[in-house]
mmCIF file of C-alpha atoms and ligand atoms in Angstrom:
data_model
loop_
_atom_site.group_PDB
_atom_site.id
_atom_site.type_symbol
_atom_site.label_atom_id
_atom_site.label_comp_id
_atom_site.label_asym_id
_atom_site.label_seq_id
_atom_site.Cartn_x
_atom_site.Cartn_y
_atom_site.Cartn_z
ATOM 1 C CA GLY A 1 -0.553 -26.134 14.126
ATOM 2 C CA GLN A 2 -3.541 -26.137 16.349
ATOM 3 C CA THR A 3 -1.486 -24.367 19.205
ATOM 4 C CA ALA A 4 -1.073 -21.502 17.058
ATOM 5 C CA LEU A 5 -4.898 -21.089 16.569
ATOM 6 C CA THR A 6 -5.384 -21.285 20.424
ATOM 7 C CA ASN A 7 -2.858 -18.586 20.960
ATOM 8 C CA PHE A 8 -5.038 -15.815 20.039
ATOM 9 C CA ASP A 9 -8.585 -14.945 21.484
ATOM 10 C CA PRO A 10 -10.619 -13.258 18.413
ATOM 11 C CA LEU A 11 -12.099 -9.896 18.941
ATOM 12 C CA GLU A 12 -14.167 -7.891 16.758
ATOM 13 C CA VAL A 13 -14.142 -7.774 12.752
ATOM 14 C CA ILE A 14 -12.220 -4.876 11.367
ATOM 15 C CA GLY A 15 -12.464 -5.112 7.762
ATOM 16 C CA SER A 16 -13.363 -7.754 5.028
ATOM 17 C CA GLY A 17 -10.677 -8.496 2.479
ATOM 18 C CA SER A 18 -11.040 -9.925 -1.060
ATOM 19 C CA PHE A 19 -10.246 -13.436 0.101
ATOM 20 C CA GLY A 20 -11.654 -12.963 4.008
ATOM 21 C CA LEU A 21 -12.047 -11.224 7.105
ATOM 22 C CA ILE A 22 -9.635 -9.095 8.945
ATOM 23 C CA ARG A 23 -10.153 -9.364 12.745
ATOM 24 C CA LYS A 24 -8.598 -7.887 15.742
ATOM 25 C CA VAL A 25 -7.212 -10.548 18.119
ATOM 26 C CA ARG A 26 -5.661 -10.619 21.547
ATOM 27 C CA ARG A 27 -2.480 -12.525 21.845
ATOM 28 C CA LYS A 28 -2.854 -14.634 24.979
ATOM 29 C CA THR A 29 0.802 -14.762 26.459
ATOM 30 C CA ASP A 30 0.950 -11.065 26.715
ATOM 31 C CA GLY A 31 -2.312 -9.463 25.804
ATOM 32 C CA LYS A 32 -1.107 -7.635 22.825
ATOM 33 C CA VAL A 33 -3.799 -6.474 20.279
ATOM 34 C CA LEU A 34 -3.000 -7.678 16.781
ATOM 35 C CA ALA A 35 -4.811 -7.887 13.428
ATOM 36 C CA ARG A 36 -5.316 -11.282 11.783
ATOM 37 C CA LYS A 37 -6.326 -11.676 8.160
ATOM 38 C CA GLU A 38 -7.799 -14.723 7.215
ATOM 39 C CA ILE A 39 -7.285 -16.101 3.570
ATOM 40 C CA ASP A 40 -9.521 -18.877 2.201
ATOM 41 C CA TYR A 41 -7.370 -21.097 -0.008
ATOM 42 C CA ARG A 42 -10.067 -23.720 -0.903
ATOM 43 C CA LYS A 43 -10.711 -22.092 -4.349
ATOM 44 C CA MET A 44 -7.095 -21.407 -5.004
ATOM 45 C CA SER A 45 -5.204 -23.150 -7.856
ATOM 46 C CA ASP A 46 -1.652 -24.616 -6.955
ATOM 47 C CA ARG A 47 -0.110 -21.457 -8.639
ATOM 48 C CA GLU A 48 -2.242 -19.123 -6.647
ATOM 49 C CA LYS A 49 -0.995 -21.002 -3.482
ATOM 50 C CA ARG A 50 2.335 -20.717 -4.442
ATOM 51 C CA GLN A 51 2.098 -17.033 -5.318
ATOM 52 C CA LEU A 52 0.301 -16.688 -1.737
ATOM 53 C CA VAL A 53 3.433 -18.374 -0.112
ATOM 54 C CA ALA A 54 5.809 -16.065 -1.953
ATOM 55 C CA GLU A 55 3.940 -13.006 -0.797
ATOM 56 C CA VAL A 56 3.804 -14.025 2.942
ATOM 57 C CA ASN A 57 7.756 -14.470 2.464
ATOM 58 C CA ILE A 58 7.932 -10.850 1.086
ATOM 59 C CA LEU A 59 6.119 -9.505 4.057
ATOM 60 C CA ARG A 60 8.102 -11.196 6.815
ATOM 61 C CA GLU A 61 11.266 -9.683 5.329
ATOM 62 C CA LEU A 62 9.837 -6.040 5.202
ATOM 63 C CA ARG A 63 10.514 -4.621 8.739
ATOM 64 C CA HIS A 64 10.029 -0.746 8.320
ATOM 65 C CA PRO A 65 8.337 1.802 10.777
ATOM 66 C CA HIS A 66 5.943 2.828 7.873
ATOM 67 C CA ILE A 67 5.217 -0.705 6.791
ATOM 68 C CA VAL A 68 2.623 -2.801 8.484
ATOM 69 C CA ARG A 69 4.665 -5.168 10.454
ATOM 70 C CA TYR A 70 4.135 -9.076 9.858
ATOM 71 C CA TYR A 71 4.361 -11.284 12.778
ATOM 72 C CA GLU A 72 3.538 -14.701 11.803
ATOM 73 C CA ARG A 73 1.370 -17.074 9.972
ATOM 74 C CA TYR A 74 -0.446 -20.306 10.447
ATOM 75 C CA VAL A 75 -2.475 -22.609 8.608
ATOM 76 C CA ASP A 76 -5.992 -24.071 9.710
ATOM 77 C CA ARG A 77 -6.138 -27.177 7.442
ATOM 78 C CA ASP A 78 -9.703 -28.119 8.656
ATOM 79 C CA ASN A 79 -11.332 -24.750 7.339
ATOM 80 C CA CYS A 80 -8.674 -24.159 4.566
ATOM 81 C CA LEU A 81 -7.683 -21.066 6.126
ATOM 82 C CA ILE A 82 -4.389 -19.198 6.238
ATOM 83 C CA TYR A 83 -4.112 -16.739 9.133
ATOM 84 C CA ILE A 84 -1.646 -13.797 8.766
ATOM 85 C CA ILE A 85 -0.804 -12.079 11.986
ATOM 86 C CA MET A 86 0.275 -8.483 11.796
ATOM 87 C CA GLU A 87 0.402 -5.279 13.421
ATOM 88 C CA TYR A 88 -2.871 -3.513 14.439
ATOM 89 C CA CYS A 89 -3.455 -0.077 12.943
ATOM 90 C CA GLU A 90 -6.072 1.395 15.360
ATOM 91 C CA GLY A 91 -6.291 4.750 13.228
ATOM 92 C CA GLY A 92 -7.958 3.215 10.290
ATOM 93 C CA ASP A 93 -7.132 3.667 6.745
ATOM 94 C CA LEU A 94 -6.644 6.872 4.680
ATOM 95 C CA SER A 95 -9.814 6.272 2.792
ATOM 96 C CA SER A 96 -12.011 7.163 5.642
ATOM 97 C CA VAL A 97 -9.757 10.104 6.508
ATOM 98 C CA ILE A 98 -10.430 11.546 2.876
ATOM 99 C CA LYS A 99 -14.178 10.555 3.160
ATOM 100 C CA ARG A 100 -14.728 12.448 6.295
ATOM 101 C CA CYS A 101 -13.081 15.701 4.972
ATOM 102 C CA ARG A 102 -15.150 15.346 1.965
ATOM 103 C CA LYS A 103 -18.339 15.113 3.840
ATOM 104 C CA GLU A 104 -17.328 17.711 6.341
ATOM 105 C CA SER A 105 -16.005 20.064 3.471
ATOM 106 C CA ARG A 106 -12.653 20.426 5.070
ATOM 107 C CA THR A 107 -9.233 20.101 3.300
ATOM 108 C CA ILE A 108 -6.368 18.381 4.732
ATOM 109 C CA PRO A 109 -3.784 20.812 5.998
ATOM 110 C CA GLU A 110 -0.836 21.049 3.674
ATOM 111 C CA PRO A 111 1.707 20.335 6.482
ATOM 112 C CA VAL A 112 -0.252 16.997 7.125
ATOM 113 C CA VAL A 113 -0.181 16.136 3.236
ATOM 114 C CA TRP A 114 3.704 16.664 3.191
ATOM 115 C CA SER A 115 4.238 14.585 6.570
ATOM 116 C CA LEU A 116 1.993 11.723 4.981
ATOM 117 C CA VAL A 117 3.958 11.679 1.691
ATOM 118 C CA THR A 118 7.138 11.797 3.342
ATOM 119 C CA GLN A 119 6.289 8.538 5.337
ATOM 120 C CA LEU A 120 5.043 6.924 2.191
ATOM 121 C CA LEU A 121 8.155 7.744 0.386
ATOM 122 C CA LEU A 122 10.237 6.082 3.103
ATOM 123 C CA ALA A 123 8.061 2.941 2.933
ATOM 124 C CA LEU A 124 8.338 3.005 -0.980
ATOM 125 C CA CYS A 125 12.011 3.520 -0.620
ATOM 126 C CA GLU A 126 12.335 0.395 1.651
ATOM 127 C CA CYS A 127 10.454 -1.509 -1.275
ATOM 128 C CA HIS A 128 12.054 -0.141 -4.429
ATOM 129 C CA HIS A 129 15.583 0.309 -2.933
ATOM 130 C CA PRO A 130 16.196 -2.738 -0.705
ATOM 131 C CA PRO A 131 18.907 -1.909 1.850
ATOM 132 C CA PRO A 132 21.953 -4.376 1.485
ATOM 133 C CA LYS A 133 21.892 -7.195 3.986
ATOM 134 C CA ARG A 134 24.848 -7.822 6.340
ATOM 135 C CA SER A 135 24.683 -11.502 5.098
ATOM 136 C CA GLY A 136 25.585 -10.276 1.544
ATOM 137 C CA THR A 137 23.029 -10.494 -1.472
ATOM 138 C CA PRO A 138 20.325 -7.609 -0.948
ATOM 139 C CA ARG A 139 16.536 -8.601 -0.749
ATOM 140 C CA ALA A 140 14.596 -8.197 -4.012
ATOM 141 C CA VAL A 141 12.802 -5.237 -5.063
ATOM 142 C CA VAL A 142 9.098 -5.411 -4.061
ATOM 143 C CA LEU A 143 6.718 -3.711 -6.128
ATOM 144 C CA HIS A 144 3.508 -2.794 -4.049
ATOM 145 C CA ARG A 145 1.046 -2.649 -6.940
ATOM 146 C CA ASP A 146 -2.107 -1.388 -5.035
ATOM 147 C CA ILE A 147 -1.174 1.866 -3.606
ATOM 148 C CA LYS A 148 -4.502 3.590 -2.647
ATOM 149 C CA PRO A 149 -6.248 5.229 0.258
ATOM 150 C CA ASP A 150 -7.662 1.848 1.673
ATOM 151 C CA ASN A 151 -4.167 0.283 1.732
ATOM 152 C CA VAL A 152 -2.660 3.100 3.527
ATOM 153 C CA PHE A 153 -3.330 2.211 7.528
ATOM 154 C CA LEU A 154 -2.596 4.765 10.587
ATOM 155 C CA ASP A 155 -1.651 3.698 13.832
ATOM 156 C CA ALA A 156 -2.591 5.405 17.216
ATOM 157 C CA GLU A 157 0.128 8.430 16.594
ATOM 158 C CA GLN A 158 -1.243 9.100 13.087
ATOM 159 C CA ASN A 159 1.864 7.435 11.740
ATOM 160 C CA ILE A 160 1.593 5.900 8.119
ATOM 161 C CA LYS A 161 1.794 2.091 7.727
ATOM 162 C CA LEU A 162 1.784 0.960 4.039
ATOM 163 C CA GLY A 163 -0.086 -2.216 4.208
ATOM 164 C CA ASP A 164 -1.997 -4.835 1.923
ATOM 165 C CA PHE A 165 0.705 -6.345 -0.236
ATOM 166 C CA GLY A 166 -1.670 -8.899 -1.538
ATOM 167 C CA LEU A 167 -0.789 -7.973 -4.957
ATOM 168 C CA SER A 168 2.866 -6.982 -4.646
ATOM 169 C CA ARG A 169 5.350 -8.753 -6.494
ATOM 170 C CA VAL A 170 9.107 -9.586 -6.242
ATOM 171 C CA MET A 171 10.652 -8.176 -9.491
ATOM 172 C CA ASP A 172 13.137 -10.538 -10.259
ATOM 173 C CA ASP A 173 10.906 -13.539 -9.662
ATOM 174 C CA PRO A 174 10.703 -15.340 -13.166
ATOM 175 C CA ASP A 175 7.286 -16.758 -12.190
ATOM 176 C CA THR A 176 5.594 -13.532 -11.928
ATOM 177 C CA GLN A 177 7.430 -11.471 -14.428
ATOM 178 C CA PHE A 178 4.800 -11.710 -16.839
ATOM 179 C CA ALA A 179 2.027 -11.272 -14.414
ATOM 180 C CA ARG A 180 0.706 -8.290 -16.264
ATOM 181 C CA THR A 181 -2.673 -8.253 -15.625
ATOM 182 C CA TYR A 182 -3.774 -5.450 -13.347
ATOM 183 C CA VAL A 183 -6.014 -6.457 -10.489
ATOM 184 C CA GLY A 184 -6.065 -3.137 -8.690
ATOM 185 C CA THR A 185 -8.361 -0.175 -8.382
ATOM 186 C CA PRO A 186 -8.459 1.148 -12.066
ATOM 187 C CA PHE A 187 -8.484 4.953 -10.674
ATOM 188 C CA TYR A 188 -5.062 4.517 -9.875
ATOM 189 C CA MET A 189 -3.805 2.563 -12.775
ATOM 190 C CA SER A 190 -0.698 3.882 -14.535
ATOM 191 C CA PRO A 191 -0.492 4.670 -18.443
ATOM 192 C CA GLU A 192 1.863 1.768 -18.899
ATOM 193 C CA LEU A 193 -0.578 -0.702 -17.350
ATOM 194 C CA VAL A 194 -3.442 0.846 -19.522
ATOM 195 C CA ASN A 195 -0.985 0.040 -22.518
ATOM 196 C CA GLU A 196 -0.323 -3.430 -21.139
ATOM 197 C CA ALA A 197 3.139 -2.874 -20.446
ATOM 198 C CA GLN A 198 5.357 -4.348 -17.719
ATOM 199 C CA TYR A 199 4.532 -2.849 -14.269
ATOM 200 C CA ASN A 200 7.598 -1.224 -12.836
ATOM 201 C CA THR A 201 8.670 0.794 -9.748
ATOM 202 C CA LYS A 202 7.561 3.847 -11.554
ATOM 203 C CA SER A 203 3.768 2.697 -11.769
ATOM 204 C CA ASP A 204 4.043 2.698 -7.990
ATOM 205 C CA ILE A 205 5.008 6.296 -8.156
ATOM 206 C CA TRP A 206 2.183 7.115 -10.459
ATOM 207 C CA SER A 207 -0.211 5.505 -7.940
ATOM 208 C CA LEU A 208 1.512 7.556 -5.016
ATOM 209 C CA GLY A 209 0.920 10.756 -7.284
ATOM 210 C CA CYS A 210 -2.663 9.796 -7.493
ATOM 211 C CA LEU A 211 -2.732 9.577 -3.713
ATOM 212 C CA VAL A 212 -1.279 12.570 -3.129
ATOM 213 C CA TYR A 213 -3.622 14.340 -5.430
ATOM 214 C CA GLU A 214 -6.460 12.780 -3.911
ATOM 215 C CA MET A 215 -5.429 13.938 -0.367
ATOM 216 C CA CYS A 216 -5.593 17.514 -1.683
ATOM 217 C CA ALA A 217 -8.616 17.253 -3.968
ATOM 218 C CA LEU A 218 -10.506 14.571 -2.062
ATOM 219 C CA GLU A 219 -11.253 12.862 -5.073
ATOM 220 C CA PRO A 220 -8.946 10.949 -7.636
ATOM 221 C CA PRO A 221 -7.330 12.913 -10.443
ATOM 222 C CA PHE A 222 -8.760 10.728 -13.392
ATOM 223 C CA GLN A 223 -12.444 9.791 -13.133
ATOM 224 C CA ALA A 224 -14.866 8.184 -15.751
ATOM 225 C CA LYS A 225 -17.978 6.242 -15.972
ATOM 226 C CA SER A 226 -16.514 3.430 -17.911
ATOM 227 C CA GLN A 227 -13.129 1.826 -18.095
ATOM 228 C CA SER A 228 -12.445 2.815 -21.524
ATOM 229 C CA GLY A 229 -13.177 6.429 -20.633
ATOM 230 C CA LEU A 230 -10.878 6.134 -17.621
ATOM 231 C CA ALA A 231 -8.131 4.592 -19.896
ATOM 232 C CA ALA A 232 -8.138 7.596 -22.136
ATOM 233 C CA LYS A 233 -7.980 10.065 -19.670
ATOM 234 C CA ILE A 234 -5.046 8.346 -17.893
ATOM 235 C CA LYS A 235 -3.312 8.141 -21.148
ATOM 236 C CA LEU A 236 -3.822 11.866 -21.804
ATOM 237 C CA GLY A 237 -2.430 12.582 -18.175
ATOM 238 C CA LYS A 238 -4.354 16.031 -17.959
ATOM 239 C CA ILE A 239 -4.464 16.585 -14.114
ATOM 240 C CA PRO A 240 -7.342 18.886 -12.984
ATOM 241 C CA GLU A 241 -6.248 21.721 -10.533
ATOM 242 C CA ILE A 242 -5.835 21.041 -6.924
ATOM 243 C CA PRO A 243 -7.554 23.665 -4.320
ATOM 244 C CA LYS A 244 -5.861 27.059 -4.222
ATOM 245 C CA CYS A 245 -4.870 26.836 -0.592
ATOM 246 C CA TYR A 246 -2.142 24.327 -1.521
ATOM 247 C CA SER A 247 1.387 25.391 -2.640
ATOM 248 C CA ASN A 248 2.890 25.297 -6.246
ATOM 249 C CA GLU A 249 5.681 23.166 -4.668
ATOM 250 C CA LEU A 250 3.079 20.415 -3.839
ATOM 251 C CA ARG A 251 1.375 21.150 -7.354
ATOM 252 C CA ASN A 252 4.541 20.556 -9.103
ATOM 253 C CA ALA A 253 5.442 17.326 -6.943
ATOM 254 C CA ILE A 254 2.105 15.908 -7.854
ATOM 255 C CA LYS A 255 2.770 16.729 -11.581
ATOM 256 C CA SER A 256 6.028 15.102 -11.541
ATOM 257 C CA MET A 257 4.716 11.635 -10.057
ATOM 258 C CA LEU A 258 1.868 11.884 -12.756
ATOM 259 C CA GLN A 259 4.078 11.982 -15.990
ATOM 260 C CA VAL A 260 2.700 9.802 -18.680
ATOM 261 C CA ASN A 261 6.050 8.727 -19.667
ATOM 262 C CA HIS A 262 7.145 6.727 -16.692
ATOM 263 C CA ALA A 263 10.773 7.385 -17.288
ATOM 264 C CA LYS A 264 10.321 10.954 -16.601
ATOM 265 C CA ARG A 265 8.610 10.082 -13.149
ATOM 266 C CA PRO A 266 11.141 10.671 -10.154
ATOM 267 C CA THR A 267 12.190 7.759 -8.055
ATOM 268 C CA ALA A 268 11.207 7.521 -4.225
ATOM 269 C CA VAL A 269 14.747 8.405 -3.366
ATOM 270 C CA GLU A 270 14.691 11.353 -5.727
ATOM 271 C CA LEU A 271 11.554 12.685 -4.193
ATOM 272 C CA LEU A 272 12.770 12.406 -0.924
ATOM 273 C CA LYS A 273 15.212 15.051 -1.681
ATOM 274 C CA LEU A 274 12.573 17.823 -2.245
ATOM 275 C CA ASP A 275 13.056 20.484 0.147
ATOM 276 C CA ARG A 276 9.506 20.496 1.838
ATOM 277 C CA ILE A 277 10.305 16.695 2.314
ATOM 278 C CA GLN A 278 13.806 17.189 3.912
ATOM 279 C CA ILE A 279 12.056 19.728 6.404
ATOM 280 C CA CYS A 280 9.743 16.914 7.253
ATOM 281 C CA LEU A 281 12.459 14.471 7.772
ATOM 282 C CA ALA A 282 14.493 16.910 9.999
ATOM 283 C CA GLN A 283 11.538 17.400 12.185
ATOM 284 C CA ARG A 284 11.110 13.778 12.736
ATOM 285 C CA ASP A 285 14.099 13.295 15.227
HETATM 286 P P1 LIG B 301 -7.937 -6.627 0.975
HETATM 287 O O1 LIG B 301 -6.676 -7.234 0.306
HETATM 288 O O2 LIG B 301 -8.996 -7.271 0.674
HETATM 289 O O3 LIG B 301 -7.841 -5.233 0.124
HETATM 290 P P2 LIG B 301 -6.636 -5.424 3.257
HETATM 291 O O4 LIG B 301 -5.335 -6.002 4.035
HETATM 292 O O5 LIG B 301 -6.530 -3.973 2.597
HETATM 293 O O6 LIG B 301 -7.474 -6.454 2.342
HETATM 294 O O7 LIG B 301 -7.823 -5.161 4.528
HETATM 295 C C1 LIG B 301 -9.219 -4.693 4.219
HETATM 296 C C2 LIG B 301 -9.412 -3.461 5.244
HETATM 297 O O8 LIG B 301 -9.274 -3.998 6.545
HETATM 298 C C3 LIG B 301 -8.550 -2.311 5.247
HETATM 299 O O9 LIG B 301 -8.846 -1.292 4.154
HETATM 300 C C4 LIG B 301 -8.524 -1.847 6.513
HETATM 301 O O10 LIG B 301 -9.564 -1.108 6.829
HETATM 302 C C5 LIG B 301 -8.944 -3.090 7.404
HETATM 303 N N1 LIG B 301 -7.454 -3.590 7.879
HETATM 304 C C6 LIG B 301 -6.666 -4.488 7.295
HETATM 305 N N2 LIG B 301 -5.524 -4.876 7.962
HETATM 306 C C7 LIG B 301 -5.427 -3.832 8.939
HETATM 307 C C8 LIG B 301 -4.712 -3.746 10.106
HETATM 308 N N3 LIG B 301 -3.378 -4.173 10.204
HETATM 309 N N4 LIG B 301 -5.028 -2.844 10.999
HETATM 310 C C9 LIG B 301 -6.236 -2.251 10.988
HETATM 311 N N5 LIG B 301 -7.006 -2.356 10.135
HETATM 312 C C10 LIG B 301 -6.773 -3.283 9.016
HETATM 313 MG MG1 LIG B 302 -6.934 -3.501 0.536
#
């Protein structure tokens, strides 16, 4: 209601989303700085509105140190806006880190790459392999569907926070089962999506493979001037070399995630078993 609207002082705009602005806000009660995403629902169909409600419901259930924390939502009916209050990630997003490195001709050090991958895998595990709830039935499997550098945020301590679940789907929701149309970034689109098959957890793994590749090479693995050219390269799955400074272990991890046959790609749980990732996990505590 109106009270929720006046609970926050608006600060500067930090990004512009596909549906509206993302702004820094200060909670009046305790001065805590948060991020507020505003979504204009004026042009949305009833189906889209239901989808939006479903997405917000997914978000509020995902509580994980490497997933952007959702706090609350409120509706401003006068202006047809839905506000989503979430954790503010002051480190920006991974796309600016990659851009900066490319500009300065620097590579991301391999231990940093492994640490970022580990954190992303922990976040994906939470989505793909929901932990059993004390109350009984486990939460549904969540597919992110839009893993890319702009949707991976960093906090003040360089911790990764997977965010922008705007395109994510609950896998067993019959209403969205057939929502096959890919709306994300085509660069990271998986071969099964190119072939208009069902999106699945392994499609997120493919996108993660593209992301890890890009952290090393500072450019996406598959690039083309046209959509059809890109689709052809994705279906072929020929991965260009990453810089020589990176280990074969990293090279092989990327290759395993970028297998054209999705059944052959490892799960997030399997990837967490890699030696280098186990070392990262051991260093965490
Ligand atoms: P969209 O659905 O339009 O892609 P995003 O949620 O990805 O919207 O937000 C767009 C941009 O806004 C991000 O790339 C990021 O730079 C910034 N942003 C979004 N959420 C946050 C947040 N919680 N903390 C800091 N920056 C954010
Ligand atoms: Mg985004």
